[in-house]
Short mmCIF file of C-alpha atoms in Angstrom, two decimals:
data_model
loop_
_atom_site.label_atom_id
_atom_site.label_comp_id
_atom_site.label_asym_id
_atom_site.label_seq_id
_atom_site.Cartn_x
_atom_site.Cartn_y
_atom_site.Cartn_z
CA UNK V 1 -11.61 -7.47 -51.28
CA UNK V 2 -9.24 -7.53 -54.72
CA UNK V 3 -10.16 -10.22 -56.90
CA UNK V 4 -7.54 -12.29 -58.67
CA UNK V 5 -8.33 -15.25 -60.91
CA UNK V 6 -5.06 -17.56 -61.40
CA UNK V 7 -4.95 -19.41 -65.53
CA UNK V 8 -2.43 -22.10 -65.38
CA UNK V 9 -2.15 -25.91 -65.67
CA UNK V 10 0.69 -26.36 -63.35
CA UNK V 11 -0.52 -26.76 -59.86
CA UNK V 12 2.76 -26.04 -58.49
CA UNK V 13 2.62 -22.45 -59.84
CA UNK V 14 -0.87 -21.92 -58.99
CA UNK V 15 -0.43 -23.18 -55.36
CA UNK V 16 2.57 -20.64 -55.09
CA UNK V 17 0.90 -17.69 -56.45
CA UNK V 18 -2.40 -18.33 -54.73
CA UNK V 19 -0.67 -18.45 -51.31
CA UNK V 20 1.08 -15.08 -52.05
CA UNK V 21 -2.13 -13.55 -53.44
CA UNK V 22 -4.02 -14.69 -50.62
CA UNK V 23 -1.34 -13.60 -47.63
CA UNK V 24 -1.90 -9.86 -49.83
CA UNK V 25 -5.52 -9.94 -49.29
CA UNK V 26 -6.93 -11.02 -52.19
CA UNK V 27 -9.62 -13.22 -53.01
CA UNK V 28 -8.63 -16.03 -55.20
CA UNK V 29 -9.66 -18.35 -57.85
CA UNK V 30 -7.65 -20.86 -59.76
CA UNK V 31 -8.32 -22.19 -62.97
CA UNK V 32 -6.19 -25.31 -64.39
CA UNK V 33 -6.83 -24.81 -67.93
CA UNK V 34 -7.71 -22.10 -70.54
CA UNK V 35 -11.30 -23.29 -70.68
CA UNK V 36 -11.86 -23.50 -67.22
CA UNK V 37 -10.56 -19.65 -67.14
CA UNK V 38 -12.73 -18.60 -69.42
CA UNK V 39 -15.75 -20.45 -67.39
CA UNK V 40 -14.31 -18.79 -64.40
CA UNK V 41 -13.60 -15.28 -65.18
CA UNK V 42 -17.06 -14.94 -66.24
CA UNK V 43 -18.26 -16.16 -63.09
CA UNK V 44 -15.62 -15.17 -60.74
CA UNK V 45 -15.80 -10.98 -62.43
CA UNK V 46 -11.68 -10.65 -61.27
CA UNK V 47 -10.45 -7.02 -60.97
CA UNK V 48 -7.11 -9.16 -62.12
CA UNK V 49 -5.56 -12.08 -64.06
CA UNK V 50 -2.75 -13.76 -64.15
CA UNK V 51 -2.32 -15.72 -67.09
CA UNK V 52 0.02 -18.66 -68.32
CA UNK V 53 1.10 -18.07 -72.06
CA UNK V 54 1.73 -21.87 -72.84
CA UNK V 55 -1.17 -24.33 -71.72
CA UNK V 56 -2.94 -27.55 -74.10
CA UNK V 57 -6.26 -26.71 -75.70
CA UNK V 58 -7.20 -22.74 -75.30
CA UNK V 59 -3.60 -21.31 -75.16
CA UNK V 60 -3.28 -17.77 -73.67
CA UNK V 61 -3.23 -15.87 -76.07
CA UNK V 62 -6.52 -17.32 -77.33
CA UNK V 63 -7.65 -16.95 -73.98
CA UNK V 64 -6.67 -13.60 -74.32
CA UNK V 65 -8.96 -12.90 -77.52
CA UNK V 66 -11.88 -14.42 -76.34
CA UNK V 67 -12.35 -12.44 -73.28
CA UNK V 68 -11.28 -9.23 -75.34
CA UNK V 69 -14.07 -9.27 -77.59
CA UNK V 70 -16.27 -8.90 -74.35
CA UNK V 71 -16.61 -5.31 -73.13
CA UNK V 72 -16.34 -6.52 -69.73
CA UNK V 73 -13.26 -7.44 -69.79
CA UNK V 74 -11.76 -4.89 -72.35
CA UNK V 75 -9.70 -3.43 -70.08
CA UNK V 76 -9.37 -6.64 -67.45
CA UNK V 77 -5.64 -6.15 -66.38
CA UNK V 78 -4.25 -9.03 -67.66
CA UNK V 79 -0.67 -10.38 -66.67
CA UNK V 80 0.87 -12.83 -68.19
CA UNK V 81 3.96 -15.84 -67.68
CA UNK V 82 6.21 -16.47 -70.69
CA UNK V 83 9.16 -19.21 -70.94
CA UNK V 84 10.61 -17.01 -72.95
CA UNK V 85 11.47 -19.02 -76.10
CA UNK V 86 7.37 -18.58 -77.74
CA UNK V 87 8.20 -14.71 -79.55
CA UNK V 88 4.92 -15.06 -81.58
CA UNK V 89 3.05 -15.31 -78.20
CA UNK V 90 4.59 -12.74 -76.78
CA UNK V 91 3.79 -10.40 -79.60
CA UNK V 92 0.25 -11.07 -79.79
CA UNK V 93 0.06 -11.03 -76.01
CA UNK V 94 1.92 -7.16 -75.95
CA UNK V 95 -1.01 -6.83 -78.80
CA UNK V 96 -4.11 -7.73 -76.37
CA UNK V 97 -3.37 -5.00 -73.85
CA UNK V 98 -1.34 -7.01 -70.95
CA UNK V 99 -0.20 -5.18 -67.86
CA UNK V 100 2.92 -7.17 -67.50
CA UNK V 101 4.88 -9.63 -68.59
CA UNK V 102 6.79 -11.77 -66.35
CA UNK V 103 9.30 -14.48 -67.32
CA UNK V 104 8.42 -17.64 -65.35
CA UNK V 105 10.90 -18.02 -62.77
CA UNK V 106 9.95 -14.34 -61.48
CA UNK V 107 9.74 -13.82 -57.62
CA UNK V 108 6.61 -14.20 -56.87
CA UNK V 109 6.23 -11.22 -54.81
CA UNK V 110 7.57 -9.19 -57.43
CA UNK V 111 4.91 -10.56 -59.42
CA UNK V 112 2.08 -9.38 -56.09
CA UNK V 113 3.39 -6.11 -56.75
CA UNK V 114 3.02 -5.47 -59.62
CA UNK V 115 0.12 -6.49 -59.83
CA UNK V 116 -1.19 -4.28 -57.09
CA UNK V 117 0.46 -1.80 -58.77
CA UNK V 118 -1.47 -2.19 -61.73
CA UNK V 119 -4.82 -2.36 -59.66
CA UNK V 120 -3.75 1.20 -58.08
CA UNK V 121 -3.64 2.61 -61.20
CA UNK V 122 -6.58 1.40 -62.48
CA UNK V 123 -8.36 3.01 -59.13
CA UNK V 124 -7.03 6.15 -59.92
CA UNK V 125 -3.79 8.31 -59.34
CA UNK V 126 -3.09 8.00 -55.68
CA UNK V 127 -2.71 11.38 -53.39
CA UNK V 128 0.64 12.41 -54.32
CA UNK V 129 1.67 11.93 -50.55
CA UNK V 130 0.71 8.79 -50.94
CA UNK V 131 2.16 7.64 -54.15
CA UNK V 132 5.18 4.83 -53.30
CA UNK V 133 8.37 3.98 -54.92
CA UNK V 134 7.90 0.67 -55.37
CA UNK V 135 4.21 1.50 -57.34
CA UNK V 136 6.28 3.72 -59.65
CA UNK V 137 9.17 1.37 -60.47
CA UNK V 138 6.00 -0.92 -61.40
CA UNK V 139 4.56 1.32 -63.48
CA UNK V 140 7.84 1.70 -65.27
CA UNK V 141 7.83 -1.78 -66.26
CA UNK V 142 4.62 -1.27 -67.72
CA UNK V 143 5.07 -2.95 -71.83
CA UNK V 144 3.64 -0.90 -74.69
CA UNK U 1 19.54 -25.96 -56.70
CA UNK U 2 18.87 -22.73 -55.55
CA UNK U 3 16.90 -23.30 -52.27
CA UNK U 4 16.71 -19.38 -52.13
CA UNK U 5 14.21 -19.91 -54.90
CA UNK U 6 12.17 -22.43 -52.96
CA UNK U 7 12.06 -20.24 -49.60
CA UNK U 8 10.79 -16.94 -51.88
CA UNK U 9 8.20 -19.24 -53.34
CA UNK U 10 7.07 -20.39 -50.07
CA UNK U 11 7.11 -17.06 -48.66
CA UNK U 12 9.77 -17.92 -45.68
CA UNK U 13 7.14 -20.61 -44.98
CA UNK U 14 9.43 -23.90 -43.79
CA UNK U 15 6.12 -26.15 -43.77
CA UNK U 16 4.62 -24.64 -46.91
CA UNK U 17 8.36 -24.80 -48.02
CA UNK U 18 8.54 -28.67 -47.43
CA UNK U 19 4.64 -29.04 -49.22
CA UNK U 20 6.13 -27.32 -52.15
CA UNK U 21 8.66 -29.82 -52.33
CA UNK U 22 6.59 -32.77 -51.88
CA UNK U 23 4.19 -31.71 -54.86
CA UNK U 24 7.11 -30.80 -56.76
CA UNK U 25 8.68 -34.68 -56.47
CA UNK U 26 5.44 -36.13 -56.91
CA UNK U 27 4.46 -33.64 -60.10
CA UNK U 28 7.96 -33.89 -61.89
CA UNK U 29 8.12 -38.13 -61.25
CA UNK U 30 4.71 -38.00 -62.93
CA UNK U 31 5.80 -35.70 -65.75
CA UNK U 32 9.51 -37.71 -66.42
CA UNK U 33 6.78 -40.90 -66.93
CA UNK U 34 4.87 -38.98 -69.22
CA UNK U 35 8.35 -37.78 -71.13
CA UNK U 36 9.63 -41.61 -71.26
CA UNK U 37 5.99 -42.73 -73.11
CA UNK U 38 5.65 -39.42 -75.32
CA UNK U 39 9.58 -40.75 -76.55
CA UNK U 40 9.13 -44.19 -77.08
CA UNK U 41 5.86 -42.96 -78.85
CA UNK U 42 7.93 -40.59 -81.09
CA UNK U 43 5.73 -37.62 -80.22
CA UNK U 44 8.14 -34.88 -80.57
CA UNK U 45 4.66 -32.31 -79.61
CA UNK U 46 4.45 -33.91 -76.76
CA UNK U 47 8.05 -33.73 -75.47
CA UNK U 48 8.27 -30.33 -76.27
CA UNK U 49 5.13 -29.60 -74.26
CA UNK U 50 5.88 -31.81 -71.55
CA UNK U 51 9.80 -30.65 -70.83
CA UNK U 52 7.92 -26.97 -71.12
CA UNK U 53 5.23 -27.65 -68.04
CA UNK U 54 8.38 -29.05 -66.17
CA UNK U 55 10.58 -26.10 -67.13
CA UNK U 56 7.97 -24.13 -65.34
CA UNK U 57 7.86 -26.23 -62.33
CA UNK U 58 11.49 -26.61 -61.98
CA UNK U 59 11.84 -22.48 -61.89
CA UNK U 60 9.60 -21.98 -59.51
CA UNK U 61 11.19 -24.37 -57.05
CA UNK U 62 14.58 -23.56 -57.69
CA UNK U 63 15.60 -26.38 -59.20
CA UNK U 64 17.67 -24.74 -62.11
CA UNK U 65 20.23 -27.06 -63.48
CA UNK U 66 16.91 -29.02 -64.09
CA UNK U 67 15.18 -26.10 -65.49
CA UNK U 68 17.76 -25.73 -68.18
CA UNK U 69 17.74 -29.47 -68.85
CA UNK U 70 14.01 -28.91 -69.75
CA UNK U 71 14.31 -26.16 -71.11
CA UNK U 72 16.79 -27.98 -73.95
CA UNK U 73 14.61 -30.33 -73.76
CA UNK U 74 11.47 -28.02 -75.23
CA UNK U 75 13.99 -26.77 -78.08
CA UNK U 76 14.84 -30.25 -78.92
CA UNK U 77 11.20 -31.67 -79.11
CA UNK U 78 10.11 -28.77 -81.18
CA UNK U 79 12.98 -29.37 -83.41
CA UNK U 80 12.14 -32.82 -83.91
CA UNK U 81 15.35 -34.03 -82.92
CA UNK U 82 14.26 -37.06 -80.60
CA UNK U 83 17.04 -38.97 -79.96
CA UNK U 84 19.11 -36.18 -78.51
CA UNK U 85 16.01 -35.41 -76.84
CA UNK U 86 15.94 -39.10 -75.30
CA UNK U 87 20.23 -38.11 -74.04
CA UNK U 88 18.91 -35.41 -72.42
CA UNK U 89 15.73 -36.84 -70.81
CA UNK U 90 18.35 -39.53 -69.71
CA UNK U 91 20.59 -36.61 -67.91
CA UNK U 92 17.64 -34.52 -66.64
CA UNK U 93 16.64 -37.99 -64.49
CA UNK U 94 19.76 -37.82 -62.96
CA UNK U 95 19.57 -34.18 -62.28
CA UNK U 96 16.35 -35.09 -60.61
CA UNK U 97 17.61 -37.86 -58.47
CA UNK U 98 20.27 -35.25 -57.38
CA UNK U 99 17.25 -33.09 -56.92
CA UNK U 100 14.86 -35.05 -54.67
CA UNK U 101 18.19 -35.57 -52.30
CA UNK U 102 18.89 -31.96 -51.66
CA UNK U 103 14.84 -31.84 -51.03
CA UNK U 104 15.28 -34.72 -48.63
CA UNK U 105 16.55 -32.25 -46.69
CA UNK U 106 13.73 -30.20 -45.90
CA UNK U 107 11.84 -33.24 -44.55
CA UNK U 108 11.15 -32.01 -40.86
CA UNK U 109 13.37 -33.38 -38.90
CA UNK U 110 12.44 -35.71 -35.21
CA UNK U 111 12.77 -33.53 -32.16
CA UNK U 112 15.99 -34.71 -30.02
CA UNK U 113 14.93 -34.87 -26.69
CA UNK U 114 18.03 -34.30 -23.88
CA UNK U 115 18.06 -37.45 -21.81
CA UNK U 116 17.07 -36.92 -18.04
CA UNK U 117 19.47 -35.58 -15.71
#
């Protein structure tokens, strides 16, 4: 079963996204703070994360650097939420290697996809016959 | 109020559509309480993170007018600018009240039974 560990301190996010995560298959784990992610993910061993930029204490994109320097979780995919408005955080999040970067506000099954998307191609490239449009057009999307 | 929003986040869920609602009521009335101290405190930090987390919330549920209102709300605290900030905490309460009636809405409803023949 996928593993997908949810960062955020708003629990009506988290309860959104783990209800979509979990009608996808996944196995999931939420954690309501920066530290608490950082507790979790070493616990938990995702295959994915999505992240929340802007949270009190350990901000994402100190969450971010922490689990970097860990060669476990080098090359964690990593998605992220932004509001938008926080361009230094966005930089240094494009910076730490995330998959995507969704504005919050993004369907959330856009968001599923994606991510699955991003856990296909970390698997491996697919059969071609079994390659989808949808897993291209995500891999399109894919930032720098 | 885009209730589109709220029936993609719930997944075409009605019930888990209605629980959505409920947590958003409960979280944003306990946020606009936190807003009203972090003003009369003069924390501008606080505003700004506060109207951020409800920015968030108010996305995700579909609640956009509202979501803009925090959104100005974010720019304002980080700016400093406090008593503008206090206007628009004023109007995003109102928005809210608006809010919580069009939520109303997806209360379930009691079953109508046909009287006997």
């Amino acid at each position: 079963m996928k593993k997908i560990l949810i960062v955020d301190d708003d629990p009506l996010i988290t309860t959104v996204y783990a209800k979509h995560f979990r009608a996808d298959g996944f196995d999931v784990r939420v954690a309501s703070s920066g530290q608490a992610g950082l507790d979790e993910v070493r616990s938990f061993l995702p295959d994915a994360v999505l992240l929340d930029l802007h949270m009190p204490g350990v901000n994402g994109v100190q969450w971010l650097d922490e689990i970097r320097k860990d060669a476990r979780f080098a090359q964690l995919p990593v998605t992220v939420f932004t509001a938008g408005e926080i361009g230094w955080q966005l930089w240094a999040a494009r910076n730490s290697n995330v998959n995507f970067i969704f504005k919050e506000g993004a369907q959330p099954l856009g968001v599923v996809r994606a991510i699955n998307a991003v856990l296909a191609m970390a698997a491996g490239p697919p059969p071609a016959a079994s390659r989808t449009p949808a897993a291209d057009a995500a891999g399109r999307m894919r930032t720098p | 109020m885009n209730l589109d929003i709220l029936w993609d986040a719930a997944d075409g869920d009605a019930t888990f559509a209605r629980d959505l609602a409920d947590l958003y009521r409960g979280h944003i009335t306990e946020q606009l309480g936190l807003l009203h101290a972090a003003l009369a405190a003069h924390s501008a930090s606080d505003v700004q993170a506060i109207a951020h987390h409800c920015k968030g919330s108010s996305h995700t549920c579909g609640a956009t007018t509202l979501a803009s209102l925090f959104g100005e709300l974010a720019r304002l605290g980080l700016a400093g600018q406090l008593e503008q900030a206090a206007r628009v905490a004023a109007e995003a309460e109102r928005e809210f009240a608006r809010v919580q009636v069009i939520l109303e809405t997806l209360a379930p409803q009691p079953a109508t039974t046909e009287p006997p023949a």
